[in-house]
Amino acid sequence: MLKLIGVRRGLPHEVGLGLLTLLLLALVTIAFPRFLVIDNLKSLVDDTALLIMLAVGEMFVLLTRGVDLSVAANAALTGMVVALFNAHYPGAGILPVLVIAIVMGAALGLFNGLLVWKVRIPSIVVTLGTLSVYRGCVYLVSGGAWVNSGQMSPFFLSFVRFPILGISVLSWIGLLVAVLAWLFLRYTVSGRNLYAAGNNPNAAGYAGIDVGRMQCLAFVLSGAIAGLAGYLWVARFAVAYTDVASGFELQVIAACVIGGVSITGGVGGVVGVVIGGLFLGIIKNALPVVGISPFFQMAVSGFVITVAVILNAGSYRKNHGRKILERAEASS
Amino acid sequence: MSEPILSLAGVTKSFAGVRALVKGEIDLYPGEVTALIGENGAGKSTLVKILTGVHHADGGDIRFNGEPVHIGSADNAGRLGISAIHQEAVVFDDLSVAENIFVTDRPRKRGMVDWATMRERARVILAELDPRIDPRMPMRQLSVAQKHLVQIARALSNEARIVIMDEPTAALSHREVEELFTIVRRLKAEGRAILFISHKFEEIFDVADRFAVFRDGAAVGQGLIRDVSRDQLIAMMVGRSVDQIFPKTTVPIGEELFRVEGLSRGEEFADVSFGLKRGEILGVYGLVGAGRSEVMQAIFGLTRADHGEINLEGRRLTIKAPEDAIGAGIAYVPEDRQIQGGILRFPITSNIALPSLSHLSHKGFMRRSDERALAEDYVTQLQIKTSGVSQRLEELSGGNQQKVVIAKWLATNPRVLIMDEPTKGIDVGAKTAVYRLMGEMVAQGLGIIMVSSELPEVMGMADRILVMRRGRLRATFTRAEATPESIVKAATDA
Amino acid sequence: MSTLSSSVPTRRTTSKPFTWRRLLRWETLLGLVVIADFLLNTKLSPYFLSPWTLSDASFNFTERAIMALPMALLIIAGEIDISVGSTMAMASVLMGLVAKAGFGTPMVCVTGIVVGVFAGGINGVLVTVFRVPSIVATIGTLSLFRGIAYAVIGDGVLKSYKPDFAYFGQGYVWGPVSFELVLFAALAIVFAIVLHTTVIGRRIFAIGANPVAARLSGIRVDAYKFWIFVLLGAVSGLASVLLTSRLGSTRPSIATGWELEVITMVILGGISIDGGQGSILGVVLSALLIGLVTFGLSLLNVPGIVLAIVTGGLLIGVVALSSIVGYSGRRRRH
């Protein structure tokens, strides 16, 4: 007799995290009603949009059992390049800027991806290296100088701020990226194959899915999004310099992990990542409102991240049963 | 008689100069089940991997409906209508059942994956196999048997003309095997060609129409199953008689050495009690998942039993971790020698020394000359074929790797040796060497607990046979009492 | 994979132990690059060969090199810790507070190391008890520890260290030989002996090469991993003492990004990111290399950030090289 399948199914991670996020929002609002004023929310969404975009890109890489530490450096380099482009060709309009940002980001991602796919270097080593290289290149292309708002054209700066239905273009782009990523992962063959490749590389091989190619694709997507985010970042803060978004890659990975993306691949989704990003964003924006010194922000978010990864690891263990003799990861 | 749909002749394949397939020959006919029989290492899995496009053949002739073809990729295999059901259920645990079925060819509408159609088609296919499987369920929630059914559903969805089943019954209960065979007969009736790989002769005679026997990478016989007897098949398979394979020596069996009483752990196993005498080989038989390895792991301290006690030479042992078991004189040769047994990147010396480091050091510093001497001693004693003790484990053949793992445990001077599937995946010659070694070890007064899923091995080597099913001991047979039927009956559902 | 090969003669290999073969290849390569860069630096500046210049150059890398030693152990054991820079900051801040409270230099140093032990212990517990993958766990504690440093002193500076505290980061043991350099050399020797000649070292390699087989061989894998995390924490605390002493003050941003530089040093030294392989000699050579390159670039007045390109490029280049060279050998059996 075939065993009856288990009937108990826990709530999806996204629901629990979403409720927690709402609870957090509610608590902060009850204590400090002025947190929920429109201006504050707008800036929260703007701040979080960048984090969410980068985290969605990072998620692609995590899904295929890799990690991309170079996203922030990629954003800084691309941001600097488009800022310099704008300074030299102030009349070029927004379209070339967006194209350059996306193409260049994708190219930087492709470089990572090819090293992982063709040369078979572990992704953490590759991106540890390119993190330094890309960051150093920002200095090389800029000569160490800052590109200030004075050197940027009005369209370059105002594009991200332009409100549509009361919400800035920056936030709309963040939303668009998340929606496209969701559609891509849900409805395209490549998107589904990303999950399959990360979930069981061995079985993926049998099903004719090239795992290395999928990893490379993930890096290209992550790079393209990072490039776009680079322009948005530089335009939003109206300045480009070498240390833009320095260390931000860790927050990006944290948003993914909190959002339920498994570091061991194949599990996670856009919805979770978006909520994970919002969760971190709310904490970051609520602290000053609640009256906690900005210097406590990092400690609190560090604490939250640490707790979240413990819980995430716990639920992972529960789902996968206790494995005493964990199999060594099959090298694909 | 019809023409074969797929025909292989003289197919060869080597890995790093080691020939895995010397003469791969097999014909598959539409509407017939062909059983592929052979010992581990006979080249069966290599053949399957060539047919499914995972490996390229080095040479030989593959014909599909008489036309020469090149498979070479999983996509090509799919296009030819070749679909495989793998032994370990190669599936995506975190994807849905429907997606697992259609992973190679997801239904699409305007370029987008069409989930509704996918689920509906999955539901239609599954309705005939097992209506209890919901296409939306994550694969993780399915039993092993159901995972096999999903792989069969994958073959059906592809309109597969050739279905390869690689030991699909290894982890199934008797009833589940029956259900599977009903489906196999249906596939057959629909005119599909089936390649059925199994170790179990009763199944082969039950379901197959033809056979092909492989030995040491070469086809040694093909024909109709009704023209052949079980003994003839065995003779072809091993190329020698059963006595030569199992060199069972008579060893005087002494007093009781080791006793397990009332061992239980969660849902894994309950109330397991048995004794082991000096000089005895105790066979533990059961299906995959019957809880045999779990009991051994608890004895060895890898997990903690909830209840029960373990006694060695009359003393009660407290085993919290492997180091306690090793200290007490228990050794454990695990099932998977490459992942659990040895360290592939390490040389033979370090592998053999690993559990005995404290005896091979002085004040914490390694004594490399002692380490080397120990390894050389065992390489000679166990006749391990190597260019030297500094050779890395990964450069040895499977049988020699297993000898190194056994040597590593003998070096700890154990009194009880637990061997989990001691001859899994090694060739016949190496198997016999391992059996002979077991005979020598019990002659020196050790007790051996041998966990095995291979019935001939259990019957050929064990002095006493314990049978486990669903976490409990169901029967005990002496060597004289044991018959294949009685053992299998105790191991599957009563 | 084929298993019928017991009758097939196995591939002949040299009779030298595998560790030495690998050592010769990788460490020789590194050694040659070190010499080449040394000569290049000599050409670049006539002052380079003066003992005092060389001594100055050593300050570039000794603190990071000291941390690279236990980091090498950790990576060989199959784990990683990216919170070490933050651990240093947290240790430095608490040292500053202790000094401000009027305690003497011994107490300040002890505080630094104790904070490091504590931080390493937290990482160790996360990895061995809660089973969080170490890269994820230490991303969390990276923010947490750095955050604590910021929370305690904000944008302030702590600089009430006693004059004798300066010795650790600025003192000389003999002539131009600095205390930091002597400490690094001594620790490197100790780590090399422990890793390459003792039972402990052998077990660390085994844990990284195959944790399951190591566990089954009676090695307390989790205990080893925990104590290596603690050791790395303690050494990070020690490095914090050196750096704080050298700078003479504490800011919460101290040692930002050092974790990546330390890991780069370790990987460049030939330690496999997959664990189970590498040598202390390689780490020492890669530390020297990075130190010399940094110094050479500073002789050319190239800013520090450009060094990042060189280190990052070196890291990818050498790993790619070894991957391409070792590719056929590693994959042959599958």
GROMACS .gro file of C-alpha atoms in nm, chain C:
model
  334
  827MET     CA    1   3.182   0.545  -1.234
  828SER     CA    2   3.360   0.231  -1.318
  829THR     CA    3   3.435  -0.021  -1.055
  830LEU     CA    4   3.564  -0.313  -1.253
  831SER     CA    5   3.919  -0.201  -1.236
  832SER     CA    6   4.071  -0.419  -0.967
  833SER     CA    7   4.238  -0.614  -1.241
  834VAL     CA    8   4.336  -0.300  -1.427
  835PRO     CA    9   4.672  -0.160  -1.316
  836THR     CA   10   4.621   0.164  -1.131
  837ARG     CA   11   4.785   0.479  -1.248
  838ARG     CA   12   5.147   0.514  -1.139
  839THR     CA   13   5.222   0.816  -0.932
  840THR     CA   14   5.528   0.951  -0.769
  841SER     CA   15   5.599   0.812  -0.429
  842LYS     CA   16   5.612   1.151  -0.260
  843PRO     CA   17   5.318   1.228  -0.032
  844PHE     CA   18   5.053   1.427  -0.211
  845THR     CA   19   5.082   1.724   0.022
  846TRP     CA   20   5.439   1.779  -0.080
  847ARG     CA   21   5.369   1.755  -0.447
  848ARG     CA   22   5.104   2.020  -0.419
  849LEU     CA   23   5.312   2.229  -0.186
  850LEU     CA   24   5.598   2.236  -0.428
  851ARG     CA   25   5.380   2.351  -0.713
  852TRP     CA   26   5.183   2.623  -0.546
  853GLU     CA   27   5.425   2.756  -0.289
  854THR     CA   28   5.711   2.766  -0.538
  855LEU     CA   29   5.501   2.973  -0.771
  856LEU     CA   30   5.413   3.213  -0.490
  857GLY     CA   31   5.773   3.227  -0.374
  858LEU     CA   32   5.894   3.320  -0.722
  859VAL     CA   33   5.635   3.596  -0.750
  860VAL     CA   34   5.741   3.727  -0.409
  861ILE     CA   35   6.106   3.739  -0.518
  862ALA     CA   36   6.015   3.902  -0.848
  863ASP     CA   37   5.818   4.172  -0.673
  864PHE     CA   38   6.095   4.220  -0.422
  865LEU     CA   39   6.343   4.282  -0.703
  866LEU     CA   40   6.098   4.510  -0.876
  867ASN     CA   41   6.057   4.716  -0.561
  868THR     CA   42   6.435   4.739  -0.530
  869LYS     CA   43   6.447   4.889  -0.876
  870LEU     CA   44   6.163   5.126  -0.804
  871SER     CA   45   6.322   5.286  -0.502
  872PRO     CA   46   6.686   5.304  -0.390
  873TYR     CA   47   6.564   5.325  -0.031
  874PHE     CA   48   6.368   5.002  -0.047
  875LEU     CA   49   6.652   4.781   0.068
  876SER     CA   50   6.715   4.981   0.384
  877PRO     CA   51   6.616   4.777   0.690
  878TRP     CA   52   6.397   5.058   0.817
  879THR     CA   53   6.206   5.082   0.492
  880LEU     CA   54   6.147   4.712   0.494
  881SER     CA   55   6.035   4.735   0.852
  882ASP     CA   56   5.789   5.010   0.761
  883ALA     CA   57   5.663   4.797   0.476
  884SER     CA   58   5.586   4.513   0.713
  885PHE     CA   59   5.329   4.720   0.903
  886ASN     CA   60   5.117   4.710   0.589
  887PHE     CA   61   5.022   4.353   0.634
  888THR     CA   62   5.126   4.203   0.966
  889GLU     CA   63   4.792   4.252   1.143
  890ARG     CA   64   4.597   4.100   0.855
  891ALA     CA   65   4.857   3.827   0.813
  892ILE     CA   66   4.822   3.731   1.179
  893MET     CA   67   4.447   3.690   1.131
  894ALA     CA   68   4.504   3.494   0.810
  895LEU     CA   69   4.668   3.214   1.013
  896PRO     CA   70   4.360   3.101   1.209
  897MET     CA   71   4.141   3.192   0.912
  898ALA     CA   72   4.343   2.939   0.713
  899LEU     CA   73   4.266   2.676   0.976
  900LEU     CA   74   3.897   2.760   0.959
  901ILE     CA   75   3.880   2.747   0.580
  902ILE     CA   76   4.076   2.421   0.576
  903ALA     CA   77   3.815   2.286   0.819
  904GLY     CA   78   3.549   2.377   0.564
  905GLU     CA   79   3.400   2.690   0.723
  906ILE     CA   80   3.445   3.062   0.677
  907ASP     CA   81   3.413   3.372   0.898
  908ILE     CA   82   3.346   3.709   0.744
  909SER     CA   83   3.283   3.886   1.074
  910VAL     CA   84   3.648   3.925   1.176
  911GLY     CA   85   3.676   4.293   1.083
  912SER     CA   86   3.368   4.369   1.291
  913THR     CA   87   3.506   4.162   1.576
  914MET     CA   88   3.814   4.384   1.569
  915ALA     CA   89   3.601   4.697   1.583
  916MET     CA   90   3.395   4.566   1.873
  917ALA     CA   91   3.710   4.462   2.058
  918SER     CA   92   3.873   4.798   1.994
  919VAL     CA   93   3.571   4.989   2.122
  920LEU     CA   94   3.558   4.790   2.445
  921MET     CA   95   3.932   4.831   2.489
  922GLY     CA   96   3.882   5.204   2.450
  923LEU     CA   97   3.614   5.203   2.717
  924VAL     CA   98   3.829   5.003   2.955
  925ALA     CA   99   4.118   5.242   2.898
  926LYS     CA  100   3.886   5.538   2.950
  927ALA     CA  101   3.779   5.388   3.282
  928GLY     CA  102   4.141   5.419   3.386
  929PHE     CA  103   4.257   5.060   3.365
  930GLY     CA  104   4.617   4.987   3.270
  931THR     CA  105   4.752   4.838   2.951
  932PRO     CA  106   4.741   4.468   3.058
  933MET     CA  107   4.369   4.498   3.132
  934VAL     CA  108   4.312   4.669   2.796
  935CYS     CA  109   4.486   4.388   2.609
  936VAL     CA  110   4.300   4.118   2.798
  937THR     CA  111   3.973   4.293   2.717
  938GLY     CA  112   4.053   4.292   2.346
  939ILE     CA  113   4.125   3.922   2.341
  940VAL     CA  114   3.830   3.830   2.563
  941VAL     CA  115   3.592   4.021   2.336
  942GLY     CA  116   3.739   3.832   2.043
  943VAL     CA  117   3.691   3.498   2.217
  944PHE     CA  118   3.333   3.592   2.294
  945ALA     CA  119   3.263   3.691   1.932
  946GLY     CA  120   3.424   3.376   1.797
  947GLY     CA  121   3.221   3.171   2.044
  948ILE     CA  122   2.896   3.323   1.914
  949ASN     CA  123   2.991   3.235   1.557
  950GLY     CA  124   3.090   2.888   1.666
  951VAL     CA  125   2.759   2.830   1.841
  952LEU     CA  126   2.561   2.955   1.542
  953VAL     CA  127   2.743   2.715   1.313
  954THR     CA  128   2.777   2.406   1.532
  955VAL     CA  129   2.462   2.426   1.746
  956PHE     CA  130   2.210   2.607   1.528
  957ARG     CA  131   2.358   2.463   1.208
  958VAL     CA  132   2.350   2.793   1.023
  959PRO     CA  133   2.583   2.782   0.721
  960SER     CA  134   2.890   2.975   0.833
  961ILE     CA  135   2.879   3.233   0.555
  962VAL     CA  136   2.521   3.325   0.645
  963ALA     CA  137   2.583   3.319   1.018
  964THR     CA  138   2.882   3.548   0.996
  965ILE     CA  139   2.708   3.790   0.762
  966GLY     CA  140   2.465   3.835   1.049
  967THR     CA  141   2.730   3.877   1.316
  968LEU     CA  142   2.930   4.104   1.086
  969SER     CA  143   2.650   4.358   1.110
  970LEU     CA  144   2.583   4.279   1.473
  971PHE     CA  145   2.938   4.328   1.600
  972ARG     CA  146   3.004   4.636   1.389
  973GLY     CA  147   2.664   4.765   1.496
  974ILE     CA  148   2.754   4.722   1.861
  975ALA     CA  149   3.073   4.919   1.802
  976TYR     CA  150   2.871   5.204   1.649
  977ALA     CA  151   2.602   5.180   1.915
  978VAL     CA  152   2.858   5.222   2.193
  979ILE     CA  153   3.054   5.520   2.069
  980GLY     CA  154   2.861   5.657   1.773
  981ASP     CA  155   3.085   5.886   1.575
  982GLY     CA  156   3.310   5.946   1.872
  983VAL     CA  157   3.673   5.860   1.918
  984LEU     CA  158   3.833   5.685   2.213
  985LYS     CA  159   4.196   5.766   2.266
  986SER     CA  160   4.273   5.757   2.639
  987TYR     CA  161   4.532   5.481   2.602
  988LYS     CA  162   4.833   5.484   2.831
  989PRO     CA  163   5.167   5.559   2.661
  990ASP     CA  164   5.302   5.207   2.713
  991PHE     CA  165   5.011   5.069   2.508
  992ALA     CA  166   5.174   5.206   2.195
  993TYR     CA  167   5.444   4.939   2.212
  994PHE     CA  168   5.236   4.661   2.054
  995GLY     CA  169   5.169   4.841   1.730
  996GLN     CA  170   5.464   5.075   1.717
  997GLY     CA  171   5.743   4.912   1.919
  998TYR     CA  172   6.058   4.742   1.803
  999VAL     CA  173   6.202   4.430   1.958
 1000TRP     CA  174   6.548   4.459   1.815
 1001GLY     CA  175   6.679   4.728   1.584
 1002PRO     CA  176   6.431   4.767   1.301
 1003VAL     CA  177   6.250   4.444   1.382
 1004SER     CA  178   5.903   4.540   1.499
 1005PHE     CA  179   5.703   4.368   1.769
 1006GLU     CA  180   5.427   4.295   1.516
 1007LEU     CA  181   5.668   4.123   1.280
 1008VAL     CA  182   5.815   3.909   1.556
 1009LEU     CA  183   5.469   3.816   1.675
 1010PHE     CA  184   5.362   3.722   1.323
 1011ALA     CA  185   5.673   3.512   1.267
 1012ALA     CA  186   5.630   3.333   1.599
 1013LEU     CA  187   5.260   3.266   1.540
 1014ALA     CA  188   5.326   3.148   1.185
 1015ILE     CA  189   5.577   2.895   1.314
 1016VAL     CA  190   5.337   2.774   1.584
 1017PHE     CA  191   5.049   2.743   1.338
 1018ALA     CA  192   5.266   2.565   1.083
 1019ILE     CA  193   5.383   2.313   1.343
 1020VAL     CA  194   5.032   2.252   1.474
 1021LEU     CA  195   4.875   2.219   1.131
 1022HIS     CA  196   5.140   2.011   0.963
 1023THR     CA  197   5.289   1.790   1.232
 1024THR     CA  198   5.029   1.724   1.499
 1025VAL     CA  199   4.723   1.508   1.541
 1026ILE     CA  200   4.515   1.824   1.570
 1027GLY     CA  201   4.633   1.944   1.232
 1028ARG     CA  202   4.565   1.610   1.070
 1029ARG     CA  203   4.214   1.611   1.209
 1030ILE     CA  204   4.151   1.964   1.081
 1031PHE     CA  205   4.246   1.854   0.730
 1032ALA     CA  206   4.025   1.547   0.760
 1033ILE     CA  207   3.727   1.755   0.876
 1034GLY     CA  208   3.756   1.984   0.579
 1035ALA     CA  209   3.822   1.709   0.326
 1036ASN     CA  210   3.526   1.497   0.434
 1037PRO     CA  211   3.333   1.591   0.748
 1038VAL     CA  212   3.117   1.279   0.735
 1039ALA     CA  213   3.408   1.038   0.715
 1040ALA     CA  214   3.588   1.241   0.983
 1041ARG     CA  215   3.289   1.214   1.218
 1042LEU     CA  216   3.267   0.840   1.157
 1043SER     CA  217   3.637   0.811   1.238
 1044GLY     CA  218   3.572   0.941   1.586
 1045ILE     CA  219   3.675   1.301   1.530
 1046ARG     CA  220   3.467   1.555   1.723
 1047VAL     CA  221   3.397   1.764   1.417
 1048ASP     CA  222   3.173   2.019   1.587
 1049ALA     CA  223   3.408   2.069   1.879
 1050TYR     CA  224   3.699   2.130   1.646
 1051LYS     CA  225   3.501   2.377   1.440
 1052PHE     CA  226   3.379   2.559   1.750
 1053TRP     CA  227   3.727   2.600   1.893
 1054ILE     CA  228   3.870   2.717   1.562
 1055PHE     CA  229   3.602   2.987   1.554
 1056VAL     CA  230   3.701   3.083   1.909
 1057LEU     CA  231   4.068   3.085   1.817
 1058LEU     CA  232   4.002   3.304   1.516
 1059GLY     CA  233   3.801   3.537   1.739
 1060ALA     CA  234   4.082   3.553   1.992
 1061VAL     CA  235   4.339   3.629   1.724
 1062SER     CA  236   4.108   3.895   1.579
 1063GLY     CA  237   4.103   4.046   1.928
 1064LEU     CA  238   4.481   4.032   1.933
 1065ALA     CA  239   4.498   4.196   1.589
 1066SER     CA  240   4.266   4.462   1.726
 1067VAL     CA  241   4.512   4.528   2.009
 1068LEU     CA  242   4.790   4.573   1.753
 1069LEU     CA  243   4.590   4.797   1.523
 1070THR     CA  244   4.445   5.009   1.803
 1071SER     CA  245   4.792   5.045   1.950
 1072ARG     CA  246   4.936   5.144   1.614
 1073LEU     CA  247   4.665   5.400   1.546
 1074GLY     CA  248   4.654   5.516   1.908
 1075SER     CA  249   4.278   5.561   1.890
 1076THR     CA  250   3.952   5.376   1.835
 1077ARG     CA  251   3.681   5.456   1.586
 1078PRO     CA  252   3.389   5.224   1.516
 1079SER     CA  253   3.485   5.209   1.148
 1080ILE     CA  254   3.821   5.056   1.229
 1081ALA     CA  255   3.924   4.757   1.008
 1082THR     CA  256   3.622   4.786   0.779
 1083GLY     CA  257   3.642   4.537   0.494
 1084TRP     CA  258   3.940   4.355   0.642
 1085GLU     CA  259   3.754   4.026   0.637
 1086LEU     CA  260   3.769   4.015   0.260
 1087GLU     CA  261   4.138   4.107   0.254
 1088VAL     CA  262   4.218   3.837   0.508
 1089ILE     CA  263   4.019   3.576   0.314
 1090THR     CA  264   4.185   3.683  -0.010
 1091MET     CA  265   4.523   3.636   0.157
 1092VAL     CA  266   4.426   3.285   0.264
 1093ILE     CA  267   4.286   3.176  -0.073
 1094LEU     CA  268   4.579   3.329  -0.258
 1095GLY     CA  269   4.799   3.125  -0.025
 1096GLY     CA  270   4.664   2.812  -0.186
 1097ILE     CA  271   4.407   2.714   0.077
 1098SER     CA  272   4.117   2.550  -0.102
 1099ILE     CA  273   3.784   2.725  -0.044
 1100ASP     CA  274   3.631   2.376  -0.042
 1101GLY     CA  275   3.841   2.286   0.260
 1102GLY     CA  276   4.089   2.011   0.332
 1103GLN     CA  277   4.386   2.153   0.145
 1104GLY     CA  278   4.657   2.411   0.193
 1105SER     CA  279   4.961   2.509   0.395
 1106ILE     CA  280   5.069   2.780   0.635
 1107LEU     CA  281   5.378   2.846   0.423
 1108GLY     CA  282   5.151   2.942   0.135
 1109VAL     CA  283   4.959   3.184   0.356
 1110VAL     CA  284   5.281   3.342   0.482
 1111LEU     CA  285   5.406   3.383   0.125
 1112SER     CA  286   5.081   3.532   0.006
 1113ALA     CA  287   5.085   3.773   0.300
 1114LEU     CA  288   5.439   3.876   0.205
 1115LEU     CA  289   5.333   3.914  -0.155
 1116ILE     CA  290   5.038   4.134  -0.075
 1117GLY     CA  291   5.255   4.337   0.162
 1118LEU     CA  292   5.527   4.388  -0.096
 1119VAL     CA  293   5.285   4.475  -0.373
 1120THR     CA  294   5.111   4.727  -0.151
 1121PHE     CA  295   5.437   4.882  -0.059
 1122GLY     CA  296   5.563   4.881  -0.416
 1123LEU     CA  297   5.251   5.061  -0.530
 1124SER     CA  298   5.286   5.313  -0.251
 1125LEU     CA  299   5.640   5.378  -0.372
 1126LEU     CA  300   5.482   5.465  -0.703
 1127ASN     CA  301   5.230   5.684  -0.523
 1128VAL     CA  302   4.946   5.465  -0.639
 1129PRO     CA  303   4.652   5.499  -0.403
 1130GLY     CA  304   4.545   5.210  -0.185
 1131ILE     CA  305   4.219   5.149  -0.365
 1132VAL     CA  306   4.402   5.047  -0.680
 1133LEU     CA  307   4.566   4.778  -0.477
 1134ALA     CA  308   4.219   4.630  -0.448
 1135ILE     CA  309   4.225   4.565  -0.822
 1136VAL     CA  310   4.561   4.398  -0.792
 1137THR     CA  311   4.459   4.177  -0.499
 1138GLY     CA  312   4.126   4.089  -0.653
 1139GLY     CA  313   4.289   4.021  -0.988
 1140LEU     CA  314   4.559   3.810  -0.825
 1141LEU     CA  315   4.297   3.610  -0.639
 1142ILE     CA  316   4.092   3.531  -0.949
 1143GLY     CA  317   4.398   3.486  -1.166
 1144VAL     CA  318   4.578   3.236  -0.948
 1145VAL     CA  319   4.267   3.038  -0.862
 1146ALA     CA  320   4.169   3.031  -1.230
 1147LEU     CA  321   4.518   2.916  -1.317
 1148SER     CA  322   4.511   2.634  -1.065
 1149SER     CA  323   4.158   2.543  -1.171
 1150ILE     CA  324   4.258   2.520  -1.537
 1151VAL     CA  325   4.579   2.333  -1.462
 1152GLY     CA  326   4.419   2.100  -1.210
 1153TYR     CA  327   4.103   2.059  -1.412
 1154SER     CA  328   4.192   1.745  -1.602
 1155GLY     CA  329   4.339   1.582  -1.295
 1156ARG     CA  330   4.046   1.651  -1.070
 1157ARG     CA  331   3.773   1.549  -1.310
 1158ARG     CA  332   3.941   1.244  -1.448
 1159ARG     CA  333   3.765   0.992  -1.230
 1160HIS     CA  334   3.410   1.101  -1.301
   0.00000   0.00000   0.00000
